[in-house]
Amino acid sequence: MNSAALVPQPFVYDGDVYERNMRHATGNSLQVILKVTERCNIACKYCYFFFGGDESYRDNPAYIQDETIDQFAVFLEDAVRSYHLDLVRIIIHGGEPFMLRKARMARLLESVQRAAAGTALEFTVQTNAMLLDAEWIDLLARHRVYVGVSLDGPREFNDLNRVDKRERGTYDRSLQGVALLFEAFRAGRLARPGLLCVLNPDFPAERLYHHFVDEIGFRNIDFLLPDDTHDSSDPALRERYKVRMMELLRLYARETRKEVRFRFADKIVDALGMAPLFSRVLHRYFTQKEIVFTVSSKGDIAPDDILRTTDPALMRLDLNIATARLGDVLRSAAFNRLHDAAFTLPGACAGCDWASVCRGGELYHRYSRAQGFDNPSIYCDTLRAAHEHAATMFLQAGASVAHLERRMAAQPYTLI
Ligand code: SF4
């Protein structure tokens, strides 16, 4: 299998064309990471939001105000109508979202529901679960909110980095909230909560997996590689992250419970399974139809929050939901630049066997001040090993070598 002939072509995004296409298309989806609070009740040592370098949150209100909620509803209603949105996904984010007063959260959920009437609507909240109580569970159940919990592992690992402002561990308080979520799940009131865990190379994978899946009962799991860039990551740690991730992938490969889903692994398998034609043409088409951005507690619009660790200039669009419309976001310079980067394979990835599947990895892992996004992922070795592992599993599950060869030979990001 050889993709040495691939020559990355810079992609240039025309915002006006994109906006027009979106306006006349159907099946568009919108995902908004909505910062309902810009403060947290704890102080995780690795937190990108508070310690990632971008301190713009200091200028924002600690809590989203009623006026901003109303403006967001108007923005959303206009976006749904103007761009025929089929799906609106609101990720309720912070800081810690449950620091918001319940009455204001209820107002937010109700306003968004009214604004997105007639369209599929999904609410997700990402939380440390420490502030949950019975009233929160009632509110979440009433509005069918899916809850994702952030934890790092069992107490002895979690409490090394997930500490409160007095440097005390947070595991026990988080688990009280998790217990309420599982109680509501068993009563059929909420979906089973999901888990988000940032990998630490010092934590044994088997212990993490066993704790989350068997001892707590999570099924929908995401183990994330830290959101570093080429400027911030420690090269000495990369091999160790690879070892841990591969241990987790091997545990997942042995998993017999079908409900257990490990998103990092599933994403690779899905990409491998994609028909080559789809990967060349339709992938781009559908990716364009998924719009993702962040709204701060004062209504400022910025690209996906995870990119905060990259170029701070990218995060300033000078757009606010009080005055902007979705079309202004689609035409903005920062969105154009990000779209170009996402659809241009890093030069150093040319010739990689996995280029058409991996596409250089996550955008933020590609960033350096010197070369922007024109770098392979800082976790390139992990990605190569993970793709090799997934391909082996894929063949063992009955996929043909011919399919894999065609899939890997497909040109990434080709326009035809
Ligand atoms: S990041 Fe690494 S594995 Fe991924 S396409 Fe680039 S060279 Fe290949």
Short mmCIF file of C-alpha atoms and ligand atoms in Angstrom, two decimals:
data_model
loop_
_atom_site.label_atom_id
_atom_site.label_comp_id
_atom_site.label_asym_id
_atom_site.label_seq_id
_atom_site.Cartn_x
_atom_site.Cartn_y
_atom_site.Cartn_z
CA MET A 1 0.00 0.00 0.00
CA ASN A 2 1.63 3.19 -1.12
CA SER A 3 0.31 6.72 -1.24
CA ALA A 4 3.69 8.31 -2.05
CA ALA A 5 2.16 10.00 -5.10
CA LEU A 6 -0.02 12.27 -2.94
CA VAL A 7 0.96 15.90 -3.27
CA PRO A 8 -0.86 18.17 -0.82
CA GLN A 9 -2.71 20.91 -2.65
CA PRO A 10 -3.49 24.06 -0.67
CA PHE A 11 -7.22 24.46 -0.34
CA VAL A 12 -8.65 27.96 -0.62
CA TYR A 13 -12.02 28.54 0.90
CA ASP A 14 -14.32 31.09 -0.69
CA GLY A 15 -16.54 32.27 2.12
CA ASP A 16 -19.13 33.87 -0.18
CA VAL A 17 -19.56 30.67 -2.17
CA TYR A 18 -19.72 28.61 0.97
CA GLU A 19 -22.35 30.89 2.50
CA ARG A 20 -24.43 30.77 -0.66
CA ASN A 21 -24.16 26.99 -0.90
CA MET A 22 -25.24 26.65 2.71
CA ARG A 23 -28.20 28.92 2.16
CA HIS A 24 -29.49 26.83 -0.73
CA ALA A 25 -28.62 23.40 0.69
CA THR A 26 -30.58 21.14 2.98
CA GLY A 27 -29.41 18.89 5.79
CA ASN A 28 -27.09 21.43 7.41
CA SER A 29 -26.17 21.03 11.05
CA LEU A 30 -25.00 23.57 13.58
CA GLN A 31 -23.07 22.90 16.76
CA VAL A 32 -22.63 25.73 19.23
CA ILE A 33 -20.34 25.48 22.22
CA LEU A 34 -22.13 27.88 24.50
CA LYS A 35 -20.12 29.28 27.39
CA VAL A 36 -22.83 29.72 30.00
CA THR A 37 -20.20 30.37 32.65
CA GLU A 38 -16.65 31.59 32.28
CA ARG A 39 -15.57 30.58 35.75
CA CYS A 40 -15.02 27.18 37.33
CA ASN A 41 -15.49 25.79 40.82
CA ILE A 42 -12.22 23.84 40.47
CA ALA A 43 -8.77 24.46 38.94
CA CYS A 44 -7.53 21.44 36.94
CA LYS A 45 -3.82 21.85 36.40
CA TYR A 46 -4.01 21.18 32.62
CA CYS A 47 -7.15 23.21 31.83
CA TYR A 48 -6.82 24.82 28.36
CA PHE A 49 -9.60 27.29 29.05
CA PHE A 50 -8.05 28.98 32.06
CA PHE A 51 -4.36 28.09 31.64
CA GLY A 52 -4.07 27.70 27.83
CA GLY A 53 -2.67 31.20 27.23
CA ASP A 54 -5.81 32.96 26.00
CA GLU A 55 -7.06 35.06 28.91
CA SER A 56 -9.95 36.72 27.09
CA TYR A 57 -12.37 35.03 29.49
CA ARG A 58 -11.30 37.60 32.11
CA ASP A 59 -13.13 40.31 30.14
CA ASN A 60 -16.32 38.26 29.89
CA PRO A 61 -19.16 38.07 32.42
CA ALA A 62 -18.78 35.18 34.84
CA TYR A 63 -22.31 34.04 33.89
CA ILE A 64 -24.31 34.43 30.72
CA GLN A 65 -26.94 37.15 31.21
CA ASP A 66 -30.68 36.98 30.38
CA GLU A 67 -30.20 39.55 27.64
CA THR A 68 -27.51 37.41 25.96
CA ILE A 69 -29.75 34.34 26.20
CA ASP A 70 -32.52 36.25 24.44
CA GLN A 71 -30.10 37.49 21.75
CA PHE A 72 -28.82 33.95 21.24
CA ALA A 73 -32.38 32.72 20.73
CA VAL A 74 -32.98 35.38 18.06
CA PHE A 75 -29.67 34.50 16.34
CA LEU A 76 -30.53 30.80 16.40
CA GLU A 77 -34.07 31.21 15.09
CA ASP A 78 -32.76 33.25 12.17
CA ALA A 79 -30.00 30.65 11.49
CA VAL A 80 -32.47 27.75 11.55
CA ARG A 81 -34.77 29.48 9.06
CA SER A 82 -32.12 30.96 6.76
CA TYR A 83 -29.93 27.85 6.45
CA HIS A 84 -32.54 25.05 6.68
CA LEU A 85 -30.76 23.53 9.65
CA ASP A 86 -31.76 19.92 10.21
CA LEU A 87 -29.89 19.53 13.47
CA VAL A 88 -28.94 21.99 16.19
CA ARG A 89 -26.58 20.71 18.84
CA ILE A 90 -25.95 22.96 21.83
CA ILE A 91 -22.95 22.02 23.96
CA ILE A 92 -23.50 23.75 27.29
CA HIS A 93 -20.00 24.51 28.42
CA GLY A 94 -17.98 26.49 30.92
CA GLY A 95 -16.02 26.82 33.13
CA GLU A 96 -18.43 24.70 35.08
CA PRO A 97 -21.95 25.04 33.63
CA PHE A 98 -23.75 24.10 36.84
CA MET A 99 -22.43 27.24 38.52
CA LEU A 100 -25.19 29.00 36.58
CA ARG A 101 -28.38 29.65 38.52
CA LYS A 102 -31.03 27.03 37.80
CA ALA A 103 -33.66 29.59 36.81
CA ARG A 104 -31.29 31.05 34.21
CA MET A 105 -30.39 27.61 32.86
CA ALA A 106 -34.13 26.86 32.56
CA ARG A 107 -34.63 30.12 30.68
CA LEU A 108 -31.79 29.20 28.34
CA LEU A 109 -33.10 25.69 27.62
CA GLU A 110 -36.65 26.94 27.02
CA SER A 111 -35.53 29.83 24.77
CA VAL A 112 -33.37 27.55 22.64
CA GLN A 113 -36.18 25.01 22.33
CA ARG A 114 -38.54 27.69 21.09
CA ALA A 115 -35.94 29.11 18.67
CA ALA A 116 -35.13 25.69 17.18
CA ALA A 117 -38.75 24.52 16.98
CA GLY A 118 -39.28 22.15 14.05
CA THR A 119 -35.61 21.13 13.95
CA ALA A 120 -33.87 18.23 15.68
CA LEU A 121 -32.31 19.68 18.82
CA GLU A 122 -29.76 18.06 21.11
CA PHE A 123 -28.48 19.49 24.37
CA THR A 124 -25.24 18.23 25.89
CA VAL A 125 -23.65 19.55 29.05
CA GLN A 126 -19.99 18.92 29.92
CA THR A 127 -19.40 18.99 33.65
CA ASN A 128 -17.34 17.83 36.60
CA ALA A 129 -20.69 16.81 38.18
CA MET A 130 -19.74 18.18 41.60
CA LEU A 131 -22.64 20.63 41.87
CA LEU A 132 -25.41 18.30 40.73
CA ASP A 133 -28.42 17.83 42.97
CA ALA A 134 -31.98 16.51 42.63
CA GLU A 135 -33.27 19.82 41.22
CA TRP A 136 -30.62 19.85 38.51
CA ILE A 137 -31.52 16.27 37.60
CA ASP A 138 -35.21 17.30 37.26
CA LEU A 139 -34.27 20.18 34.98
CA LEU A 140 -31.95 18.04 32.85
CA ALA A 141 -34.56 15.30 32.55
CA ARG A 142 -37.28 17.78 31.60
CA HIS A 143 -35.20 19.07 28.69
CA ARG A 144 -33.58 15.73 27.72
CA VAL A 145 -30.07 17.00 28.28
CA TYR A 146 -27.24 14.51 27.68
CA VAL A 147 -24.54 14.78 30.35
CA GLY A 148 -20.82 14.22 29.73
CA VAL A 149 -18.66 13.95 32.84
CA SER A 150 -14.97 14.86 32.99
CA LEU A 151 -12.81 12.60 35.15
CA ASP A 152 -9.20 11.43 34.94
CA GLY A 153 -9.44 8.04 36.63
CA PRO A 154 -9.89 6.53 40.08
CA ARG A 155 -9.32 8.81 43.07
CA GLU A 156 -5.55 8.23 43.33
CA PHE A 157 -5.08 9.48 39.71
CA ASN A 158 -7.96 11.91 39.36
CA ASP A 159 -6.93 13.97 42.35
CA LEU A 160 -3.38 14.59 41.14
CA ASN A 161 -4.60 17.20 38.64
CA ARG A 162 -8.33 17.65 39.13
CA VAL A 163 -8.11 19.75 42.27
CA ASP A 164 -10.18 22.59 43.67
CA LYS A 165 -8.85 26.06 44.35
CA ARG A 166 -7.52 24.92 47.72
CA GLU A 167 -5.69 22.07 45.94
CA ARG A 168 -8.00 19.44 47.41
CA GLY A 169 -8.97 16.43 45.31
CA THR A 170 -12.38 16.50 43.65
CA TYR A 171 -13.01 12.82 42.96
CA ASP A 172 -15.40 12.09 45.85
CA ARG A 173 -17.55 15.14 45.12
CA SER A 174 -17.68 14.33 41.40
CA LEU A 175 -18.70 10.75 42.14
CA GLN A 176 -21.65 11.97 44.23
CA GLY A 177 -22.94 13.76 41.13
CA VAL A 178 -22.19 10.77 38.93
CA ALA A 179 -24.24 8.59 41.29
CA LEU A 180 -27.23 10.93 40.81
CA LEU A 181 -26.84 10.72 37.04
CA PHE A 182 -26.77 6.92 37.08
CA GLU A 183 -29.77 6.83 39.42
CA ALA A 184 -31.68 8.98 36.89
CA PHE A 185 -30.45 6.75 34.06
CA ARG A 186 -31.67 3.60 35.82
CA ALA A 187 -35.04 5.28 36.42
CA GLY A 188 -35.29 6.02 32.68
CA ARG A 189 -35.16 9.78 33.22
CA LEU A 190 -31.77 10.54 31.64
CA ALA A 191 -29.52 8.85 29.09
CA ARG A 192 -26.55 7.02 30.56
CA PRO A 193 -23.88 9.70 31.21
CA GLY A 194 -20.79 9.77 29.00
CA LEU A 195 -17.19 10.10 30.08
CA LEU A 196 -14.40 12.37 28.90
CA CYS A 197 -10.91 11.54 30.17
CA VAL A 198 -7.69 13.34 29.26
CA LEU A 199 -4.92 10.74 29.06
CA ASN A 200 -2.01 10.88 31.45
CA PRO A 201 0.94 8.67 30.49
CA ASP A 202 1.60 7.90 34.16
CA PHE A 203 -1.78 6.24 34.66
CA PRO A 204 -2.02 2.53 33.82
CA ALA A 205 -4.53 1.99 31.03
CA GLU A 206 -6.00 -1.21 32.41
CA ARG A 207 -6.79 0.43 35.75
CA LEU A 208 -8.49 3.38 33.99
CA TYR A 209 -10.53 1.20 31.67
CA HIS A 210 -11.62 -1.18 34.42
CA HIS A 211 -12.54 1.68 36.75
CA PHE A 212 -14.65 3.59 34.22
CA VAL A 213 -16.34 0.67 32.48
CA ASP A 214 -16.71 -1.97 35.20
CA GLU A 215 -16.65 -0.08 38.50
CA ILE A 216 -18.62 3.04 37.50
CA GLY A 217 -20.53 1.75 34.48
CA PHE A 218 -19.73 4.27 31.73
CA ARG A 219 -20.28 3.00 28.20
CA ASN A 220 -19.76 6.04 26.00
CA ILE A 221 -16.12 6.96 26.57
CA ASP A 222 -13.66 9.37 25.09
CA PHE A 223 -10.01 9.14 26.08
CA LEU A 224 -8.40 12.32 24.75
CA LEU A 225 -4.80 13.09 23.95
CA PRO A 226 -3.94 16.42 25.63
CA ASP A 227 -4.71 19.45 23.48
CA ASP A 228 -1.09 20.58 23.12
CA THR A 229 0.48 22.13 20.03
CA HIS A 230 4.02 21.82 18.62
CA ASP A 231 4.98 24.79 20.79
CA SER A 232 3.68 23.41 24.06
CA SER A 233 4.05 19.64 23.84
CA ASP A 234 6.96 17.80 25.43
CA PRO A 235 8.47 15.51 22.74
CA ALA A 236 9.81 13.23 25.48
CA LEU A 237 6.25 12.35 26.50
CA ARG A 238 4.91 11.48 23.04
CA GLU A 239 6.15 7.89 23.03
CA ARG A 240 4.58 7.36 26.43
CA TYR A 241 1.21 8.67 25.23
CA LYS A 242 1.44 6.24 22.36
CA VAL A 243 2.04 3.32 24.71
CA ARG A 244 -0.99 4.26 26.83
CA MET A 245 -3.30 4.85 23.89
CA MET A 246 -2.31 1.54 22.31
CA GLU A 247 -2.96 -0.27 25.60
CA LEU A 248 -6.44 1.26 25.66
CA LEU A 249 -7.07 0.32 22.03
CA ARG A 250 -6.08 -3.28 22.76
CA LEU A 251 -8.42 -3.38 25.77
CA TYR A 252 -11.22 -2.01 23.62
CA ALA A 253 -10.49 -4.61 20.93
CA ARG A 254 -11.07 -7.32 23.54
CA GLU A 255 -14.31 -5.69 24.80
CA THR A 256 -17.33 -7.98 24.40
CA ARG A 257 -20.06 -5.56 25.58
CA LYS A 258 -21.42 -3.97 22.42
CA GLU A 259 -22.66 -0.85 24.23
CA VAL A 260 -19.11 0.15 25.17
CA ARG A 261 -17.99 2.79 22.68
CA PHE A 262 -14.55 4.39 22.62
CA ARG A 263 -14.85 7.39 20.34
CA PHE A 264 -11.18 7.81 19.36
CA ALA A 265 -11.09 4.19 18.13
CA ASP A 266 -14.51 4.26 16.47
CA LYS A 267 -13.60 7.36 14.51
CA ILE A 268 -10.61 5.62 12.93
CA VAL A 269 -12.57 2.46 12.15
CA ASP A 270 -15.38 4.53 10.61
CA ALA A 271 -12.84 6.40 8.46
CA LEU A 272 -11.29 3.12 7.29
CA GLY A 273 -14.70 1.70 6.47
CA MET A 274 -15.73 4.70 4.40
CA ALA A 275 -15.99 4.00 0.68
CA PRO A 276 -13.08 5.63 -1.19
CA LEU A 277 -15.44 7.71 -3.33
CA PHE A 278 -17.23 8.95 -0.22
CA SER A 279 -13.96 9.86 1.42
CA ARG A 280 -12.89 11.86 -1.63
CA VAL A 281 -16.02 13.79 -2.37
CA LEU A 282 -18.84 13.35 0.05
CA HIS A 283 -16.74 13.63 3.15
CA ARG A 284 -15.82 17.16 2.18
CA TYR A 285 -19.38 17.91 1.20
CA PHE A 286 -20.78 16.74 4.52
CA THR A 287 -18.01 18.25 6.59
CA GLN A 288 -18.83 21.62 5.08
CA LYS A 289 -22.39 21.21 6.21
CA GLU A 290 -21.37 20.92 9.86
CA ILE A 291 -20.84 24.36 11.31
CA VAL A 292 -19.13 24.52 14.70
CA PHE A 293 -18.36 27.60 16.73
CA THR A 294 -18.19 28.94 20.27
CA VAL A 295 -20.30 31.68 21.84
CA SER A 296 -18.84 33.35 24.94
CA SER A 297 -20.86 34.43 27.97
CA LYS A 298 -21.08 37.92 26.46
CA GLY A 299 -22.19 36.63 23.06
CA ASP A 300 -18.88 36.90 21.18
CA ILE A 301 -18.51 34.33 18.42
CA ALA A 302 -15.22 32.44 17.97
CA PRO A 303 -14.13 29.21 16.29
CA ASP A 304 -14.29 25.89 18.16
CA ASP A 305 -13.04 26.48 21.69
CA ILE A 306 -10.47 23.69 21.45
CA LEU A 307 -8.44 25.95 19.12
CA ARG A 308 -7.74 28.39 21.95
CA THR A 309 -4.33 26.77 22.39
CA THR A 310 -3.37 27.79 18.83
CA ASP A 311 -3.28 31.29 17.39
CA PRO A 312 -5.11 33.76 19.72
CA ALA A 313 -5.84 35.99 16.68
CA LEU A 314 -8.02 33.22 15.26
CA MET A 315 -10.30 33.39 18.26
CA ARG A 316 -11.20 37.05 17.67
CA LEU A 317 -13.81 37.33 14.96
CA ASP A 318 -15.25 40.67 16.10
CA LEU A 319 -18.69 39.15 15.75
CA ASN A 320 -21.35 39.06 18.43
CA ILE A 321 -24.69 37.28 18.37
CA ALA A 322 -26.42 40.57 19.19
CA THR A 323 -25.67 41.92 15.71
CA ALA A 324 -24.19 39.13 13.54
CA ARG A 325 -26.05 36.53 11.53
CA LEU A 326 -24.81 33.04 10.74
CA GLY A 327 -23.76 34.17 7.26
CA ASP A 328 -21.29 36.64 8.81
CA VAL A 329 -19.64 33.72 10.62
CA LEU A 330 -19.40 31.63 7.45
CA ARG A 331 -17.79 34.52 5.56
CA SER A 332 -15.38 35.58 8.33
CA ALA A 333 -11.62 35.56 7.74
CA ALA A 334 -10.90 33.26 10.68
CA PHE A 335 -13.38 30.65 9.46
CA ASN A 336 -11.92 30.87 5.96
CA ARG A 337 -8.42 30.35 7.31
CA LEU A 338 -9.43 27.40 9.47
CA HIS A 339 -11.35 25.79 6.68
CA ASP A 340 -8.35 26.11 4.34
CA ALA A 341 -6.11 24.55 6.98
CA ALA A 342 -8.51 21.70 7.67
CA PHE A 343 -8.76 20.86 3.98
CA THR A 344 -5.05 21.15 3.20
CA LEU A 345 -2.94 18.14 4.07
CA PRO A 346 0.25 19.14 5.96
CA GLY A 347 3.21 18.98 3.57
CA ALA A 348 5.06 16.57 5.84
CA CYS A 349 2.13 14.10 5.64
CA ALA A 350 2.61 13.61 1.90
CA GLY A 351 3.62 10.02 1.29
CA CYS A 352 2.23 8.75 4.59
CA ASP A 353 0.25 5.54 4.04
CA TRP A 354 -2.51 6.83 6.31
CA ALA A 355 -2.84 10.34 4.87
CA SER A 356 -6.25 9.81 3.30
CA VAL A 357 -7.68 8.45 6.56
CA CYS A 358 -5.79 10.40 9.22
CA ARG A 359 -5.58 13.72 7.30
CA GLY A 360 -2.89 15.02 9.63
CA GLY A 361 -4.87 14.46 12.82
CA GLU A 362 -6.71 17.09 14.82
CA LEU A 363 -6.15 20.65 13.66
CA TYR A 364 -4.97 21.94 17.04
CA HIS A 365 -2.35 19.16 17.33
CA ARG A 366 -0.89 20.40 14.01
CA TYR A 367 -0.29 23.99 15.09
CA SER A 368 3.06 25.74 15.62
CA ARG A 369 3.77 29.47 15.76
CA ALA A 370 6.42 29.03 13.07
CA GLN A 371 4.39 27.06 10.51
CA GLY A 372 0.76 27.53 11.48
CA PHE A 373 -1.17 24.32 10.74
CA ASP A 374 1.32 22.99 8.20
CA ASN A 375 2.73 20.29 10.47
CA PRO A 376 1.79 16.69 11.06
CA SER A 377 0.09 15.99 14.37
CA ILE A 378 2.30 16.09 17.47
CA TYR A 379 0.82 12.62 18.07
CA CYS A 380 1.77 11.35 14.60
CA ASP A 381 3.42 8.20 15.99
CA THR A 382 0.32 7.42 18.04
CA LEU A 383 -1.90 7.98 15.01
CA ARG A 384 0.20 5.71 12.79
CA ALA A 385 0.14 2.94 15.38
CA ALA A 386 -3.60 3.41 16.01
CA HIS A 387 -4.38 3.24 12.29
CA GLU A 388 -2.25 0.10 11.88
CA HIS A 389 -4.05 -1.47 14.83
CA ALA A 390 -7.48 -0.47 13.49
CA ALA A 391 -6.65 -1.82 10.03
CA THR A 392 -5.64 -5.17 11.50
CA MET A 393 -8.89 -5.33 13.50
CA PHE A 394 -10.79 -4.31 10.42
CA LEU A 395 -9.30 -7.13 8.33
CA GLN A 396 -9.86 -9.63 11.12
CA ALA A 397 -13.52 -8.56 11.16
CA GLY A 398 -13.82 -9.56 7.49
CA ALA A 399 -12.98 -6.41 5.50
CA SER A 400 -11.11 -7.02 2.25
CA VAL A 401 -7.50 -6.02 1.63
CA ALA A 402 -8.67 -4.56 -1.69
CA HIS A 403 -11.03 -2.17 0.11
CA LEU A 404 -8.29 -1.00 2.45
CA GLU A 405 -5.88 -0.47 -0.42
CA ARG A 406 -8.42 1.60 -2.34
CA ARG A 407 -9.29 3.55 0.79
CA MET A 408 -5.69 4.38 1.61
CA ALA A 409 -4.88 5.35 -1.97
CA ALA A 410 -7.76 7.87 -2.12
CA GLN A 411 -6.60 11.46 -2.40
CA PRO A 412 -7.42 13.35 0.77
CA TYR A 413 -9.34 16.60 0.26
CA THR A 414 -9.69 16.21 -3.48
CA LEU A 415 -12.20 18.42 -5.24
CA ILE A 416 -13.81 16.84 -8.27
S1 SF4 B 1 -0.20 13.00 11.15
FE1 SF4 B 1 1.21 11.30 10.85
S2 SF4 B 1 -0.12 9.50 10.61
FE2 SF4 B 1 -1.37 11.31 10.26
S3 SF4 B 1 -1.32 11.65 8.02
FE3 SF4 B 1 0.29 12.90 8.95
S4 SF4 B 1 2.15 11.64 8.83
FE4 SF4 B 1 0.36 10.27 8.56
#
